[in-house]
PDB file of C-alpha atoms in Angstrom:
ATOM      1  CA  MET A   1      -3.222  14.759  -3.877  1.00  0.00           C
ATOM      2  CA  SER A   2      -1.761  11.505  -2.627  1.00  0.00           C
ATOM      3  CA  ILE A   3      -3.282   8.122  -1.958  1.00  0.00           C
ATOM      4  CA  PRO A   4      -4.067   7.882   1.757  1.00  0.00           C
ATOM      5  CA  THR A   5      -2.204   4.609   2.038  1.00  0.00           C
ATOM      6  CA  SER A   6       1.128   3.092   2.808  1.00  0.00           C
ATOM      7  CA  ARG A   7       2.299   1.876  -0.608  1.00  0.00           C
ATOM      8  CA  ARG A   8       3.707  -1.430   0.520  1.00  0.00           C
ATOM      9  CA  LEU A   9       0.752  -2.200   2.747  1.00  0.00           C
ATOM     10  CA  THR A  10      -1.598  -1.443  -0.100  1.00  0.00           C
ATOM     11  CA  ALA A  11       0.354  -3.785  -2.343  1.00  0.00           C
ATOM     12  CA  ALA A  12       0.135  -6.488   0.275  1.00  0.00           C
ATOM     13  CA  LEU A  13      -3.582  -6.024   0.706  1.00  0.00           C
ATOM     14  CA  CYS A  14      -4.070  -6.117  -3.018  1.00  0.00           C
ATOM     15  CA  ALA A  15      -2.042  -9.319  -3.196  1.00  0.00           C
ATOM     16  CA  VAL A  16      -4.350 -10.977  -0.705  1.00  0.00           C
ATOM     17  CA  ALA A  17      -7.404  -9.492  -2.373  1.00  0.00           C
ATOM     18  CA  CYS A  18      -6.298 -10.880  -5.696  1.00  0.00           C
ATOM     19  CA  ALA A  19      -5.783 -14.226  -4.045  1.00  0.00           C
ATOM     20  CA  GLY A  20      -9.492 -14.167  -3.380  1.00  0.00           C
ATOM     21  CA  VAL A  21     -10.313 -14.702  -7.020  1.00  0.00           C
ATOM     22  CA  VAL A  22     -11.493 -18.165  -6.114  1.00  0.00           C
ATOM     23  CA  ALA A  23     -13.465 -17.053  -3.094  1.00  0.00           C
ATOM     24  CA  ALA A  24     -16.955 -18.525  -2.991  1.00  0.00           C
ATOM     25  CA  CYS A  25     -16.119 -20.631  -6.039  1.00  0.00           C
ATOM     26  CA  GLY A  26     -17.825 -23.911  -6.533  1.00  0.00           C
ATOM     27  CA  SER A  27     -15.413 -26.781  -6.257  1.00  0.00           C
ATOM     28  CA  ASP A  28     -15.118 -29.293  -9.082  1.00  0.00           C
ATOM     29  CA  ASP A  29     -17.425 -31.651  -7.210  1.00  0.00           C
ATOM     30  CA  SER A  30     -20.131 -29.203  -6.159  1.00  0.00           C
ATOM     31  CA  SER A  31     -20.301 -26.641  -8.955  1.00  0.00           C
ATOM     32  CA  SER A  32     -19.549 -28.629 -12.109  1.00  0.00           C
ATOM     33  CA  GLY A  33     -16.896 -26.086 -13.012  1.00  0.00           C
ATOM     34  CA  ASP A  34     -19.084 -23.027 -12.541  1.00  0.00           C
ATOM     35  CA  THR A  35     -16.558 -20.459 -13.695  1.00  0.00           C
ATOM     36  CA  GLY A  36     -19.179 -17.721 -13.533  1.00  0.00           C
ATOM     37  CA  ALA A  37     -19.590 -18.196  -9.778  1.00  0.00           C
ATOM     38  CA  SER A  38     -15.830 -18.150  -9.314  1.00  0.00           C
ATOM     39  CA  CYS A  39     -15.446 -14.957 -11.314  1.00  0.00           C
ATOM     40  CA  LYS A  40     -18.237 -13.247  -9.389  1.00  0.00           C
ATOM     41  CA  ALA A  41     -16.545 -14.161  -6.115  1.00  0.00           C
ATOM     42  CA  ASP A  42     -13.301 -12.554  -7.267  1.00  0.00           C
ATOM     43  CA  PHE A  43     -14.845  -9.119  -7.085  1.00  0.00           C
ATOM     44  CA  ALA A  44     -16.382  -9.702  -3.676  1.00  0.00           C
ATOM     45  CA  VAL A  45     -13.014 -10.528  -2.140  1.00  0.00           C
ATOM     46  CA  ASN A  46     -11.050  -7.824  -3.948  1.00  0.00           C
ATOM     47  CA  GLN A  47     -13.561  -5.213  -2.874  1.00  0.00           C
ATOM     48  CA  GLY A  48     -13.629  -6.640   0.627  1.00  0.00           C
ATOM     49  CA  PHE A  49      -9.924  -6.011   1.089  1.00  0.00           C
ATOM     50  CA  ASP A  50     -10.179  -2.538  -0.453  1.00  0.00           C
ATOM     51  CA  ARG A  51     -12.951  -1.721   2.014  1.00  0.00           C
ATOM     52  CA  LEU A  52     -10.969  -3.175   4.888  1.00  0.00           C
ATOM     53  CA  PHE A  53      -8.095  -0.866   4.085  1.00  0.00           C
ATOM     54  CA  THR A  54     -10.079   2.310   3.465  1.00  0.00           C
ATOM     55  CA  THR A  55     -12.197   1.860   6.606  1.00  0.00           C
ATOM     56  CA  THR A  56      -9.277   1.024   8.903  1.00  0.00           C
ATOM     57  CA  PRO A  57      -7.071   4.116   9.300  1.00  0.00           C
ATOM     58  CA  ALA A  58      -4.606   2.217  11.477  1.00  0.00           C
ATOM     59  CA  LEU A  59      -3.579   0.131   8.447  1.00  0.00           C
ATOM     60  CA  GLN A  60      -2.628   3.247   6.519  1.00  0.00           C
ATOM     61  CA  THR A  61       0.365   3.926   8.759  1.00  0.00           C
ATOM     62  CA  GLY A  62       2.216   0.871   7.509  1.00  0.00           C
ATOM     63  CA  GLN A  63       2.626  -0.393  11.065  1.00  0.00           C
ATOM     64  CA  PRO A  64       0.702  -3.308  12.628  1.00  0.00           C
ATOM     65  CA  PRO A  65      -2.270  -1.983  14.648  1.00  0.00           C
ATOM     66  CA  LYS A  66      -2.252  -2.540  18.390  1.00  0.00           C
ATOM     67  CA  GLY A  67      -4.743  -2.393  21.229  1.00  0.00           C
ATOM     68  CA  ALA A  68      -8.068  -0.833  20.284  1.00  0.00           C
ATOM     69  CA  GLN A  69      -6.863  -0.342  16.729  1.00  0.00           C
ATOM     70  CA  LEU A  70      -6.184  -4.057  16.353  1.00  0.00           C
ATOM     71  CA  THR A  71      -9.653  -4.791  17.713  1.00  0.00           C
ATOM     72  CA  GLN A  72     -11.200  -2.440  15.154  1.00  0.00           C
ATOM     73  CA  PHE A  73      -9.128  -3.983  12.386  1.00  0.00           C
ATOM     74  CA  ARG A  74     -10.346  -7.470  13.279  1.00  0.00           C
ATOM     75  CA  THR A  75     -13.956  -6.245  13.389  1.00  0.00           C
ATOM     76  CA  ASN A  76     -13.614  -4.763   9.900  1.00  0.00           C
ATOM     77  CA  TYR A  77     -11.828  -7.863   8.640  1.00  0.00           C
ATOM     78  CA  ASP A  78     -14.660 -10.060   9.856  1.00  0.00           C
ATOM     79  CA  LYS A  79     -17.187  -7.729   8.250  1.00  0.00           C
ATOM     80  CA  TYR A  80     -15.632  -7.464   4.816  1.00  0.00           C
ATOM     81  CA  VAL A  81     -13.258 -10.392   4.347  1.00  0.00           C
ATOM     82  CA  ALA A  82     -13.930 -13.348   6.634  1.00  0.00           C
ATOM     83  CA  GLY A  83     -16.891 -14.774   4.712  1.00  0.00           C
ATOM     84  CA  PRO A  84     -15.235 -14.810   1.296  1.00  0.00           C
ATOM     85  CA  ILE A  85     -11.997 -16.183   2.762  1.00  0.00           C
ATOM     86  CA  SER A  86     -13.939 -19.043   4.321  1.00  0.00           C
ATOM     87  CA  ASP A  87     -15.548 -19.783   0.960  1.00  0.00           C
ATOM     88  CA  LEU A  88     -12.132 -19.587  -0.633  1.00  0.00           C
ATOM     89  CA  GLN A  89     -10.837 -22.480   1.405  1.00  0.00           C
ATOM     90  CA  GLU A  90     -13.957 -24.595   1.005  1.00  0.00           C
ATOM     91  CA  ASN A  91     -14.410 -24.207  -2.747  1.00  0.00           C
ATOM     92  CA  ALA A  92     -10.994 -23.726  -4.330  1.00  0.00           C
ATOM     93  CA  PRO A  93     -10.515 -25.477  -7.687  1.00  0.00           C
ATOM     94  CA  ASP A  94      -8.082 -28.375  -7.562  1.00  0.00           C
ATOM     95  CA  GLU A  95      -5.535 -26.780  -9.897  1.00  0.00           C
ATOM     96  CA  LEU A  96      -5.098 -23.846  -7.508  1.00  0.00           C
ATOM     97  CA  SER A  97      -5.437 -25.644  -4.192  1.00  0.00           C
ATOM     98  CA  ASP A  98      -1.841 -25.129  -3.034  1.00  0.00           C
ATOM     99  CA  GLU A  99      -1.877 -21.416  -3.854  1.00  0.00           C
ATOM    100  CA  VAL A 100      -5.280 -20.938  -2.242  1.00  0.00           C
ATOM    101  CA  ASP A 101      -4.207 -22.735   0.925  1.00  0.00           C
ATOM    102  CA  ALA A 102      -1.210 -20.426   1.180  1.00  0.00           C
ATOM    103  CA  ALA A 103      -3.375 -17.348   0.614  1.00  0.00           C
ATOM    104  CA  VAL A 104      -5.862 -18.416   3.271  1.00  0.00           C
ATOM    105  CA  ALA A 105      -3.101 -19.133   5.774  1.00  0.00           C
ATOM    106  CA  GLY A 106      -1.545 -15.728   5.108  1.00  0.00           C
ATOM    107  CA  ALA A 107      -4.852 -13.907   5.419  1.00  0.00           C
ATOM    108  CA  THR A 108      -5.691 -15.727   8.651  1.00  0.00           C
ATOM    109  CA  LYS A 109      -2.337 -14.762  10.169  1.00  0.00           C
ATOM    110  CA  PHE A 110      -2.868 -11.205   8.962  1.00  0.00           C
ATOM    111  CA  ARG A 111      -6.153 -11.050  10.862  1.00  0.00           C
ATOM    112  CA  GLU A 112      -4.473 -12.292  14.022  1.00  0.00           C
ATOM    113  CA  THR A 113      -1.577  -9.848  14.028  1.00  0.00           C
ATOM    114  CA  GLY A 114      -2.396  -6.999  11.646  1.00  0.00           C
ATOM    115  CA  ASP A 115       1.136  -7.403  10.287  1.00  0.00           C
ATOM    116  CA  SER A 116       1.226  -7.365   6.476  1.00  0.00           C
ATOM    117  CA  LYS A 117       4.933  -8.141   6.040  1.00  0.00           C
ATOM    118  CA  PRO A 118       4.458 -11.900   5.459  1.00  0.00           C
ATOM    119  CA  LEU A 119       2.067 -11.040   2.639  1.00  0.00           C
ATOM    120  CA  GLU A 120       4.703  -8.968   0.869  1.00  0.00           C
ATOM    121  CA  THR A 121       7.209 -11.754   0.296  1.00  0.00           C
ATOM    122  CA  PRO A 122       8.047 -12.638  -3.325  1.00  0.00           C
ATOM    123  CA  ALA A 123       7.010 -16.256  -2.738  1.00  0.00           C
ATOM    124  CA  PHE A 124       3.569 -15.307  -1.442  1.00  0.00           C
ATOM    125  CA  GLN A 125       2.918 -12.809  -4.208  1.00  0.00           C
ATOM    126  CA  GLU A 126       4.029 -15.308  -6.845  1.00  0.00           C
ATOM    127  CA  GLN A 127       1.428 -17.747  -5.539  1.00  0.00           C
ATOM    128  CA  THR A 128      -1.348 -15.180  -5.700  1.00  0.00           C
ATOM    129  CA  ARG A 129      -0.208 -14.039  -9.134  1.00  0.00           C
ATOM    130  CA  LYS A 130      -0.825 -17.530 -10.508  1.00  0.00           C
ATOM    131  CA  ILE A 131      -4.391 -17.401  -9.221  1.00  0.00           C
ATOM    132  CA  ASP A 132      -4.991 -13.930 -10.612  1.00  0.00           C
ATOM    133  CA  LYS A 133      -3.706 -14.801 -14.070  1.00  0.00           C
ATOM    134  CA  TYR A 134      -5.915 -17.874 -14.212  1.00  0.00           C
ATOM    135  CA  TYR A 135      -9.046 -15.834 -13.624  1.00  0.00           C
ATOM    136  CA  PHE A 136      -8.010 -12.919 -15.791  1.00  0.00           C
ATOM    137  CA  ASP A 137      -7.579 -15.371 -18.643  1.00  0.00           C
ATOM    138  CA  ASN A 138     -10.756 -17.366 -18.044  1.00  0.00           C
ATOM    139  CA  CYS A 139     -13.400 -14.922 -16.828  1.00  0.00           C
ATOM    140  CA  GLU A 140     -15.681 -13.009 -19.158  1.00  0.00           C
ATOM    141  CA  GLY A 141     -16.423  -9.302 -18.915  1.00  0.00           C
ATOM    142  CA  GLN A 142     -14.572  -6.023 -19.278  1.00  0.00           C
ATOM    143  CA  LYS A 143     -10.783  -6.300 -19.200  1.00  0.00           C
ATOM    144  CA  ALA A 144      -7.836  -3.977 -19.643  1.00  0.00           C
ATOM    145  CA  THR A 145      -4.215  -4.861 -20.313  1.00  0.00           C
ATOM    146  CA  ILE A 146      -2.055  -1.914 -19.328  1.00  0.00           C
ATOM    147  CA  ALA A 147       1.718  -1.562 -19.172  1.00  0.00           C
ATOM    148  CA  GLY A 148       3.798   0.724 -17.004  1.00  0.00           C
ATOM    149  CA  VAL A 149       6.949   2.193 -18.520  1.00  0.00           C
ATOM    150  CA  ASP A 150       9.509   4.753 -17.359  1.00  0.00           C
ATOM    151  CA  TYR A 151       7.463   7.011 -16.989  1.00  0.00           C
ATOM    152  CA  GLY A 152       3.962   6.491 -18.319  1.00  0.00           C
ATOM    153  CA  TYR A 153       1.207   4.015 -19.172  1.00  0.00           C
ATOM    154  CA  THR A 154       0.517   2.269 -22.458  1.00  0.00           C
ATOM    155  CA  GLY A 155      -2.546   0.331 -23.559  1.00  0.00           C
ATOM    156  CA  THR A 156      -5.006   2.688 -21.889  1.00  0.00           C
ATOM    157  CA  LYS A 157      -8.304   3.902 -23.332  1.00  0.00           C
ATOM    158  CA  PRO A 158      -9.957   7.306 -22.878  1.00  0.00           C
ATOM    159  CA  SER A 159     -13.074   5.713 -21.418  1.00  0.00           C
ATOM    160  CA  TYR A 160     -14.347   2.496 -19.857  1.00  0.00           C
ATOM    161  CA  GLN A 161     -17.778   1.145 -19.043  1.00  0.00           C
ATOM    162  CA  ALA A 162     -19.219   1.345 -15.571  1.00  0.00           C
ATOM    163  CA  GLY A 163     -19.191  -1.964 -13.746  1.00  0.00           C
ATOM    164  CA  GLN A 164     -16.676  -4.688 -13.107  1.00  0.00           C
ATOM    165  CA  ILE A 165     -13.277  -4.659 -14.736  1.00  0.00           C
ATOM    166  CA  ARG A 166     -10.189  -6.844 -14.521  1.00  0.00           C
ATOM    167  CA  ILE A 167      -6.838  -5.188 -15.059  1.00  0.00           C
ATOM    168  CA  ALA A 168      -3.575  -6.854 -16.000  1.00  0.00           C
ATOM    169  CA  PHE A 169      -0.680  -4.518 -15.200  1.00  0.00           C
ATOM    170  CA  ALA A 170       2.708  -5.330 -16.740  1.00  0.00           C
ATOM    171  CA  ASN A 171       5.778  -3.414 -15.619  1.00  0.00           C
ATOM    172  CA  GLN A 172       7.898  -2.919 -18.725  1.00  0.00           C
ATOM    173  CA  GLY A 173      10.131  -0.312 -17.127  1.00  0.00           C
ATOM    174  CA  LYS A 174      13.355  -0.531 -15.174  1.00  0.00           C
ATOM    175  CA  GLU A 175      11.790   0.891 -12.015  1.00  0.00           C
ATOM    176  CA  PHE A 176       9.084  -0.308  -9.651  1.00  0.00           C
ATOM    177  CA  HIS A 177       5.681   1.011 -10.786  1.00  0.00           C
ATOM    178  CA  GLU A 178       2.125   1.069  -9.566  1.00  0.00           C
ATOM    179  CA  LEU A 179      -1.243   1.689 -11.149  1.00  0.00           C
ATOM    180  CA  ALA A 180      -3.381   3.500  -8.595  1.00  0.00           C
ATOM    181  CA  LEU A 181      -6.937   4.512  -9.449  1.00  0.00           C
ATOM    182  CA  VAL A 182      -8.593   7.556  -7.903  1.00  0.00           C
ATOM    183  CA  ARG A 183     -11.959   9.110  -8.785  1.00  0.00           C
ATOM    184  CA  LYS A 184     -13.127  12.678  -8.340  1.00  0.00           C
ATOM    185  CA  LYS A 185     -15.930  12.998  -5.841  1.00  0.00           C
ATOM    186  CA  PRO A 186     -19.252  14.205  -7.312  1.00  0.00           C
ATOM    187  CA  GLY A 187     -19.258  17.949  -7.857  1.00  0.00           C
ATOM    188  CA  VAL A 188     -15.478  18.389  -7.918  1.00  0.00           C
ATOM    189  CA  THR A 189     -14.548  20.697 -10.806  1.00  0.00           C
ATOM    190  CA  GLU A 190     -10.798  21.125 -10.306  1.00  0.00           C
ATOM    191  CA  SER A 191      -8.525  19.371 -12.762  1.00  0.00           C
ATOM    192  CA  PHE A 192      -6.474  16.399 -11.649  1.00  0.00           C
ATOM    193  CA  ASP A 193      -3.329  18.466 -12.254  1.00  0.00           C
ATOM    194  CA  ASP A 194      -4.607  21.071  -9.801  1.00  0.00           C
ATOM    195  CA  LEU A 195      -5.452  18.389  -7.266  1.00  0.00           C
ATOM    196  CA  LEU A 196      -2.010  16.822  -7.598  1.00  0.00           C
ATOM    197  CA  GLU A 197      -0.372  20.189  -6.994  1.00  0.00           C
ATOM    198  CA  ARG A 198      -2.390  20.661  -3.812  1.00  0.00           C
ATOM    199  CA  GLY A 199      -1.072  17.422  -2.345  1.00  0.00           C
ATOM    200  CA  ASP A 200      -2.656  16.112   0.834  1.00  0.00           C
ATOM    201  CA  ALA A 201      -5.010  19.091   0.976  1.00  0.00           C
ATOM    202  CA  ALA A 202      -6.894  17.634  -2.001  1.00  0.00           C
ATOM    203  CA  GLN A 203      -7.543  14.204  -0.511  1.00  0.00           C
ATOM    204  CA  SER A 204     -11.100  15.180   0.420  1.00  0.00           C
ATOM    205  CA  LYS A 205     -11.784  15.788  -3.271  1.00  0.00           C
ATOM    206  CA  VAL A 206     -11.138  12.231  -4.447  1.00  0.00           C
ATOM    207  CA  ASP A 207     -11.927   8.631  -3.599  1.00  0.00           C
ATOM    208  CA  PHE A 208      -9.251   5.944  -3.646  1.00  0.00           C
ATOM    209  CA  VAL A 209     -10.535   3.046  -5.762  1.00  0.00           C
ATOM    210  CA  THR A 210      -7.790   0.418  -5.891  1.00  0.00           C
ATOM    211  CA  GLN A 211      -4.125  -0.168  -6.670  1.00  0.00           C
ATOM    212  CA  VAL A 212      -1.852  -2.749  -8.228  1.00  0.00           C
ATOM    213  CA  ALA A 213       1.948  -2.726  -8.411  1.00  0.00           C
ATOM    214  CA  ALA A 214       4.657  -4.786 -10.081  1.00  0.00           C
ATOM    215  CA  ASP A 215       8.418  -5.097 -10.001  1.00  0.00           C
ATOM    216  CA  PRO A 216      10.320  -4.573 -13.284  1.00  0.00           C
ATOM    217  CA  GLY A 217       9.620  -7.378 -15.708  1.00  0.00           C
ATOM    218  CA  LYS A 218       6.661  -8.659 -13.689  1.00  0.00           C
ATOM    219  CA  GLU A 219       2.901  -8.598 -14.222  1.00  0.00           C
ATOM    220  CA  ASP A 220       0.168  -8.400 -11.607  1.00  0.00           C
ATOM    221  CA  TYR A 221      -3.610  -8.192 -11.625  1.00  0.00           C
ATOM    222  CA  ILE A 222      -6.503  -6.505  -9.880  1.00  0.00           C
ATOM    223  CA  ALA A 223     -10.282  -6.730 -10.129  1.00  0.00           C
ATOM    224  CA  THR A 224     -12.467  -3.791  -9.195  1.00  0.00           C
ATOM    225  CA  SER A 225     -15.735  -2.059  -9.939  1.00  0.00           C
ATOM    226  CA  LEU A 226     -15.939   1.324 -11.675  1.00  0.00           C
ATOM    227  CA  SER A 227     -18.797   3.763 -11.164  1.00  0.00           C
ATOM    228  CA  LYS A 228     -19.514   6.696 -13.452  1.00  0.00           C
ATOM    229  CA  GLY A 229     -17.146   9.624 -13.108  1.00  0.00           C
ATOM    230  CA  ASP A 230     -13.738  11.061 -13.865  1.00  0.00           C
ATOM    231  CA  TYR A 231     -10.695   8.957 -12.976  1.00  0.00           C
ATOM    232  CA  LEU A 232      -6.951   9.248 -12.769  1.00  0.00           C
ATOM    233  CA  MET A 233      -4.528   6.391 -13.256  1.00  0.00           C
ATOM    234  CA  VAL A 234      -1.376   7.444 -11.425  1.00  0.00           C
ATOM    235  CA  CYS A 235       1.954   6.246 -10.026  1.00  0.00           C
ATOM    236  CA  PHE A 236       3.124   7.757  -6.736  1.00  0.00           C
ATOM    237  CA  ILE A 237       6.345   5.726  -6.528  1.00  0.00           C
ATOM    238  CA  PRO A 238       9.501   7.883  -6.173  1.00  0.00           C
ATOM    239  CA  LYS A 239      12.024   7.923  -8.989  1.00  0.00           C
ATOM    240  CA  GLY A 240      14.866   5.508  -8.413  1.00  0.00           C
ATOM    241  CA  SER A 241      12.748   2.744  -6.861  1.00  0.00           C
ATOM    242  CA  THR A 242      13.969  -0.463  -8.440  1.00  0.00           C
ATOM    243  CA  SER A 243      11.739  -2.901  -6.552  1.00  0.00           C
ATOM    244  CA  SER A 244       8.966  -3.048  -3.976  1.00  0.00           C
ATOM    245  CA  THR A 245      11.635  -3.035  -1.258  1.00  0.00           C
ATOM    246  CA  ALA A 246      14.099  -0.507  -2.716  1.00  0.00           C
ATOM    247  CA  ASP A 247      12.799   3.050  -2.459  1.00  0.00           C
ATOM    248  CA  GLY A 248      14.223   5.796  -4.615  1.00  0.00           C
ATOM    249  CA  LYS A 249      14.890   9.361  -3.550  1.00  0.00           C
ATOM    250  CA  GLY A 250      13.545  11.210  -6.577  1.00  0.00           C
ATOM    251  CA  PRO A 251      10.210  12.874  -7.304  1.00  0.00           C
ATOM    252  CA  PRO A 252       7.023  10.818  -7.653  1.00  0.00           C
ATOM    253  CA  HIS A 253       6.651   9.198 -11.043  1.00  0.00           C
ATOM    254  CA  PHE A 254       3.512  11.222 -11.823  1.00  0.00           C
ATOM    255  CA  VAL A 255       5.654  14.375 -11.814  1.00  0.00           C
ATOM    256  CA  LEU A 256       7.608  12.764 -14.649  1.00  0.00           C
ATOM    257  CA  GLY A 257       4.426  12.043 -16.611  1.00  0.00           C
ATOM    258  CA  MET A 258       3.154   8.757 -15.200  1.00  0.00           C
ATOM    259  CA  LYS A 259      -0.521   9.665 -15.036  1.00  0.00           C
ATOM    260  CA  LYS A 260      -3.469   9.146 -17.325  1.00  0.00           C
ATOM    261  CA  GLU A 261      -7.022  10.473 -17.103  1.00  0.00           C
ATOM    262  CA  PHE A 262     -10.070   8.548 -18.279  1.00  0.00           C
ATOM    263  CA  SER A 263     -13.811   8.650 -17.870  1.00  0.00           C
ATOM    264  CA  VAL A 264     -16.344   5.997 -16.919  1.00  0.00           C
ATOM    265  CA  SER A 265     -19.887   6.169 -18.281  1.00  0.00           C
TER     266      SER A 265
END
């Protein structure tokens, strides 16, 4: 089993999705600091980018879509992302206005070209990280603070509640790590170990939920919604990867133990 994504493109999409934490927020003037509305909007934008990626196969190649594929990408972007991004620019809180403006500009350019590379720059991701931390710290609801180490996860629980969850992922290792979430499809009885051994042949048995990644010594955030079922938290990064732009040549980190099962009820 492997995530049907390009790792770096997924990271870029997640970075933009996380930047949407202020999407549909009320501004200081219009909402009287309605943090609840801001927090609710976070999930709409995060899920919008996840849906954009999973419903646009051309994005999963890691190359900018062209021709009919670019047209389909733009259609899906407008369906899942355009509305929240528009709200993002109109209603951003003053303390995050610069970061939000940068996120909106990056997302708009992404829609035009389909090229995610500008979204992967350290400067852009640092801007979105500031937004994400603000809302992780200030929003109510279910949260998880999980660390990635060489090679495993700490701070996990055996079960979480169905519904919205915010995850802070700190990379405490010396290598680049990700936290990818996959869920068994209803009726699947094979173990996650069996599915991992089957590789790509097992992709029809699971649903990709979301992903967040961080360079060594960094922390990043994601917001998603969990439905009931059996989940795997897993890192597919190859051993020896020291950053998001420096791939290693070794086996995937999950082979070395970087995987954790949990249930949602």
